[in-house]
Each structure stands twice: as structure tokens, then as C-alpha cells.
PDB file of C-alpha atoms in Angstrom:
ATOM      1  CA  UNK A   1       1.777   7.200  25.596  1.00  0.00           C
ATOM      2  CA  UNK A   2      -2.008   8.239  27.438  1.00  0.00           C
ATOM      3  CA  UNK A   3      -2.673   4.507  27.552  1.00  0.00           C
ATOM      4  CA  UNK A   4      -5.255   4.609  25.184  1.00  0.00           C
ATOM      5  CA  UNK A   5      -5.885   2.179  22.633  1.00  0.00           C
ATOM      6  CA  UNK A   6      -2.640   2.347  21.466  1.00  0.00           C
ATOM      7  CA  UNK A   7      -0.884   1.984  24.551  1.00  0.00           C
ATOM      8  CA  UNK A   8       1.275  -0.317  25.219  1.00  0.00           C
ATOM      9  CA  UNK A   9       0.044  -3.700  26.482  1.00  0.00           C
ATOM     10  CA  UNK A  10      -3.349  -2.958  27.070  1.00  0.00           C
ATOM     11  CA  UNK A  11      -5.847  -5.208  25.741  1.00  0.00           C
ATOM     12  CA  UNK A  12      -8.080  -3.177  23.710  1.00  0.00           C
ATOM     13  CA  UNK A  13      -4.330  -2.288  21.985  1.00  0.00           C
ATOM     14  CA  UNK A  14      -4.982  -1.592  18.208  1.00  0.00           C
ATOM     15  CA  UNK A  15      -3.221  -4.411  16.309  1.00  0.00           C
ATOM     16  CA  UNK A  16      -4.374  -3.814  13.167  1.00  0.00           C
ATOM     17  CA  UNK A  17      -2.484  -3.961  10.313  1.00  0.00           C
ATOM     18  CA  UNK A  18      -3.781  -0.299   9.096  1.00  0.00           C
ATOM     19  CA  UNK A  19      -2.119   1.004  12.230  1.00  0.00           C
ATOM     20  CA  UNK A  20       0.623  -0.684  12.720  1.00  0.00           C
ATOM     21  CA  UNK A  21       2.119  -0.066   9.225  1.00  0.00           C
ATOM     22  CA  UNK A  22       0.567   3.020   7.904  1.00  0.00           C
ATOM     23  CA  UNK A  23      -0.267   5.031  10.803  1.00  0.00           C
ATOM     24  CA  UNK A  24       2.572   4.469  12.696  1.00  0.00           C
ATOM     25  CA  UNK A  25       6.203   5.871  10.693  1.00  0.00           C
ATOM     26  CA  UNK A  26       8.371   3.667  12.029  1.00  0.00           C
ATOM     27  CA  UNK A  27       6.344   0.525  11.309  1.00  0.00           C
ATOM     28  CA  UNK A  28       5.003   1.566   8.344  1.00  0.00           C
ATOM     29  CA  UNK A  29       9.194   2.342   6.817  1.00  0.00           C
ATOM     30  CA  UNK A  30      10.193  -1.118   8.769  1.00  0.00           C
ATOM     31  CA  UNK A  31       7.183  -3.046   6.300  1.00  0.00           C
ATOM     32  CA  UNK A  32       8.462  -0.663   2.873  1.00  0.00           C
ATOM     33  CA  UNK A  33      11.608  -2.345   3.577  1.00  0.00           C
ATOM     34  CA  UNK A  34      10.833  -5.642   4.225  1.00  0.00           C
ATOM     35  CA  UNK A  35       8.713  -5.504   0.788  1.00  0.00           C
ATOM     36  CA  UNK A  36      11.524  -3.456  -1.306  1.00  0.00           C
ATOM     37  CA  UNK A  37      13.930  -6.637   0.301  1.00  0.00           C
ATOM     38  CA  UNK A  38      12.190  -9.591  -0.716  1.00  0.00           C
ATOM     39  CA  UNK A  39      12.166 -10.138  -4.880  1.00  0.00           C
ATOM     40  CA  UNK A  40       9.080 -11.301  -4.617  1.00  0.00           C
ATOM     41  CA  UNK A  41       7.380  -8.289  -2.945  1.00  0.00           C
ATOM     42  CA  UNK A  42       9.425  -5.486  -4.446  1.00  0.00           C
ATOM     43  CA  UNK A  43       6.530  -4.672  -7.238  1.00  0.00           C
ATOM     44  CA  UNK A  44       4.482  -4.471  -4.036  1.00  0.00           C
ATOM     45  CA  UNK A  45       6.641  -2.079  -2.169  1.00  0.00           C
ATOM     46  CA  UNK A  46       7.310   0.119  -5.290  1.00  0.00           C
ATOM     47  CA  UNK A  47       3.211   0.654  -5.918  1.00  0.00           C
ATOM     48  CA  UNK A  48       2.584   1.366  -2.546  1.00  0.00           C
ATOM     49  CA  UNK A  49       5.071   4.229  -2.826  1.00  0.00           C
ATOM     50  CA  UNK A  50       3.331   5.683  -6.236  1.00  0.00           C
ATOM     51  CA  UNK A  51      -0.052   5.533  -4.789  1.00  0.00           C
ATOM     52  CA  UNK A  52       1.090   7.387  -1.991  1.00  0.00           C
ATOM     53  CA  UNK A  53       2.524   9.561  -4.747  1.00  0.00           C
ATOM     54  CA  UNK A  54      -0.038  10.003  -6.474  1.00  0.00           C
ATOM     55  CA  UNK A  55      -2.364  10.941  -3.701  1.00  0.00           C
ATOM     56  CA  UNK A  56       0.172  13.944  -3.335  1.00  0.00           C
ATOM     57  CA  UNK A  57      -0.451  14.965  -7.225  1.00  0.00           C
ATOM     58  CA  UNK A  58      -2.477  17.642  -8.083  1.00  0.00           C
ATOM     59  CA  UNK A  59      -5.741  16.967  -9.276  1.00  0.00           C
ATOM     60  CA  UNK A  60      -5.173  18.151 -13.514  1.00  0.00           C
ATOM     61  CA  UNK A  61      -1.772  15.319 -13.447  1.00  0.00           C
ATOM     62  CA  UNK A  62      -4.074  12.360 -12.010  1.00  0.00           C
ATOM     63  CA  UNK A  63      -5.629  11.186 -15.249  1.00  0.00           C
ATOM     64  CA  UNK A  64      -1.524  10.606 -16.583  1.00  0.00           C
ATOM     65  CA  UNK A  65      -0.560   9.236 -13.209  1.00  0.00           C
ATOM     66  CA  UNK A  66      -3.209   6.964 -12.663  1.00  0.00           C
ATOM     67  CA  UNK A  67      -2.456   5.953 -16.475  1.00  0.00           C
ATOM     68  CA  UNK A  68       1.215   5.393 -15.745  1.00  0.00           C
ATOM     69  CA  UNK A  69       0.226   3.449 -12.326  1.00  0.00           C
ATOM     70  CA  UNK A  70      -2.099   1.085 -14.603  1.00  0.00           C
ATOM     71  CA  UNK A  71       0.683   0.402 -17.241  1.00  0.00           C
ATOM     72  CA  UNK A  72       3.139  -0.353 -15.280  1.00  0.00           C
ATOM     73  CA  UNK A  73       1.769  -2.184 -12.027  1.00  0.00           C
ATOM     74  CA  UNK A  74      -1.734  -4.082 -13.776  1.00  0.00           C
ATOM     75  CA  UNK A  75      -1.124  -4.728 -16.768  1.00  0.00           C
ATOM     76  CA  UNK A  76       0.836  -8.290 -17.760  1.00  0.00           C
ATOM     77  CA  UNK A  77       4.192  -7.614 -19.063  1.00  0.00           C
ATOM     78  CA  UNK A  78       4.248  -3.809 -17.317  1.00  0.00           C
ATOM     79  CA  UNK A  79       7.437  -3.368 -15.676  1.00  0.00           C
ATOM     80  CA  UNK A  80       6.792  -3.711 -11.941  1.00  0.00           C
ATOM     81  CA  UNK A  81       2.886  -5.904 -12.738  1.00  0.00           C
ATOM     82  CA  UNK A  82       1.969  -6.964  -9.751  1.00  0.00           C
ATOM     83  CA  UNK A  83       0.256 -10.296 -10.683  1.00  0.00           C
ATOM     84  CA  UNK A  84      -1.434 -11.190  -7.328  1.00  0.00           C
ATOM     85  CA  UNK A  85      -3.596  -8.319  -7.084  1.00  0.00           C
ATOM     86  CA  UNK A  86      -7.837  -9.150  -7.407  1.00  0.00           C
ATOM     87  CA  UNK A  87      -9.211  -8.829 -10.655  1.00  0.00           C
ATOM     88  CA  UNK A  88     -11.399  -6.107  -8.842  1.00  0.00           C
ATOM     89  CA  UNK A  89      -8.004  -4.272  -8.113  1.00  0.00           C
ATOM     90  CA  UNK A  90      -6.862  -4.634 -11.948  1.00  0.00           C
ATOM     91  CA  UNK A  91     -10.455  -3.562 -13.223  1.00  0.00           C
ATOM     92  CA  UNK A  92     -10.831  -0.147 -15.123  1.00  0.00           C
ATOM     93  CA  UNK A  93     -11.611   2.709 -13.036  1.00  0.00           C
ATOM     94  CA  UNK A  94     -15.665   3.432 -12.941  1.00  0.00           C
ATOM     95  CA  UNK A  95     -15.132   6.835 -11.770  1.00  0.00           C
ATOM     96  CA  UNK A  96     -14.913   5.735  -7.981  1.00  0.00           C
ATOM     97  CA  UNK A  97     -11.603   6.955  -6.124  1.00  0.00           C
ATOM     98  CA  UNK A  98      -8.253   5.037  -6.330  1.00  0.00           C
ATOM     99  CA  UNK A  99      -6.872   2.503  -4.449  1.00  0.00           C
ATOM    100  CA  UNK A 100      -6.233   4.109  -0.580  1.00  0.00           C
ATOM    101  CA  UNK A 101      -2.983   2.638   0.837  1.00  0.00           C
ATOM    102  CA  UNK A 102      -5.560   0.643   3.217  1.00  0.00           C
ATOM    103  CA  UNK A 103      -6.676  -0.894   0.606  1.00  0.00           C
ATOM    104  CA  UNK A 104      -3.904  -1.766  -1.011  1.00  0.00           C
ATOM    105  CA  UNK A 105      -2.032  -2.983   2.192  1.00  0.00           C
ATOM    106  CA  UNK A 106      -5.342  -5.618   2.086  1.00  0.00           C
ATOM    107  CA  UNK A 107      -3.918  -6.965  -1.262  1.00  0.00           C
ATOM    108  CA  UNK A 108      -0.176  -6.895  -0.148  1.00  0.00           C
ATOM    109  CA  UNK A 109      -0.512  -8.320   3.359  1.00  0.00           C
ATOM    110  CA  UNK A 110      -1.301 -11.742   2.885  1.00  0.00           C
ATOM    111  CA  UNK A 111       1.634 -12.557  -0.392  1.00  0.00           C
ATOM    112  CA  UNK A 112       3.736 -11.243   2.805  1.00  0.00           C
ATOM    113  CA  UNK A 113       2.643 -13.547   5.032  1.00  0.00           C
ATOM    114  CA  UNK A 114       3.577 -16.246   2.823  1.00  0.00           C
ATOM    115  CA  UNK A 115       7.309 -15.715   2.821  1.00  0.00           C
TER     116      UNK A 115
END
């Protein structure tokens, strides 16, 4: 690398959970995994791959995907709910953007530091 801030072993090195597994591919597939792995997690790693897909949608399918997302990942007894998410995070939309994957990493990172 041009030993910048991501370079390795420097100490202003960017450590950051945003970069190491979302910005960088290799990280960001080795954390996927470890969250698809562990039963515990899996809800976890499956909405992190439908928000990214739904960031790909186009903008007249978002209302029905962002429906789907909500019935199946916040709401008790929805088929992957993910149960440790913020009440914030489960709240109806109030016309502000979704969830960003930084965000949602936020939620995720700490239920995987628990295993």
C-alpha cells in the first residue's frame, strides 16, 4: 500500500470496524461468514445482505422491499426477527433514509463480540 492510514502497521492505521469489514472485501466476506456460521448471528448476516440489497433496488420497488425487510427481520415472530436490534432500529420509518450497512454493523457488532 502508499502507507497511508491504512497501511500496514502504522499507528494512525484505521481500525475501525466500518473499514475493516465493509470497506475492505475480504474482511467484510470473512465477517458475512462468521455471522451466516454462528446460529445465533445468522438473522444478522442474512439482513445485512438485504439491506445491501435493497440499496441496489430501484427507487419505485423500495416501499415493497423495505416492507418485506420490516416483516421479516423486526417484527416478533418474522422469519429471520432479529430480536437484539434498538427499539430505535425497529421503529416505523419517519421518512428519514434506511438503515446504512454502518449503521447496522453498530447493532450487529457487539451480539458478535459476545460469542
Amino acid at each position: 500500500q502508499d502507507g497511508g492510514t491504512h497501511g500496514g502497521g502504522h499507528l494512525g492505521e484505521d481500525i475501525s470496524f466500518h473499514w475493516q469489514c465493509v470497506e475492505q472485501p475480504i474482511g467484510k466476506l470473512l465477517f458475512q461468514r462468521f455471522l451466516e456460521g454462528e446460529p445465533g448471528l445468522a438473522a444478522a448476516g442474512a439482513l445485512w445482505a438485504e439491506l445491501e440489497a435493497y440499496g441496489r433496488c430501484e427507487e419505485a420497488e423500495r416501499g415493497e422491499a423495505a416492507a418485506a425487510l420490516r416483516g421479516r427481520f423486526f417484527t416478533p415472530g418474522g422469519a429471520d426477527y432479529c430480536g437484539f436490534l434498538s427499539a430505535a432500529a425497529m421503529a416505523p420509518p419517519t421518512g428519514e433514509a434506511p438503515p446504512t450497512m454502518t449503521s447496522m454493523a453498530a447493532m450487529v457488532l457487539p451480539m458478535a463480540a459476545m460469542t
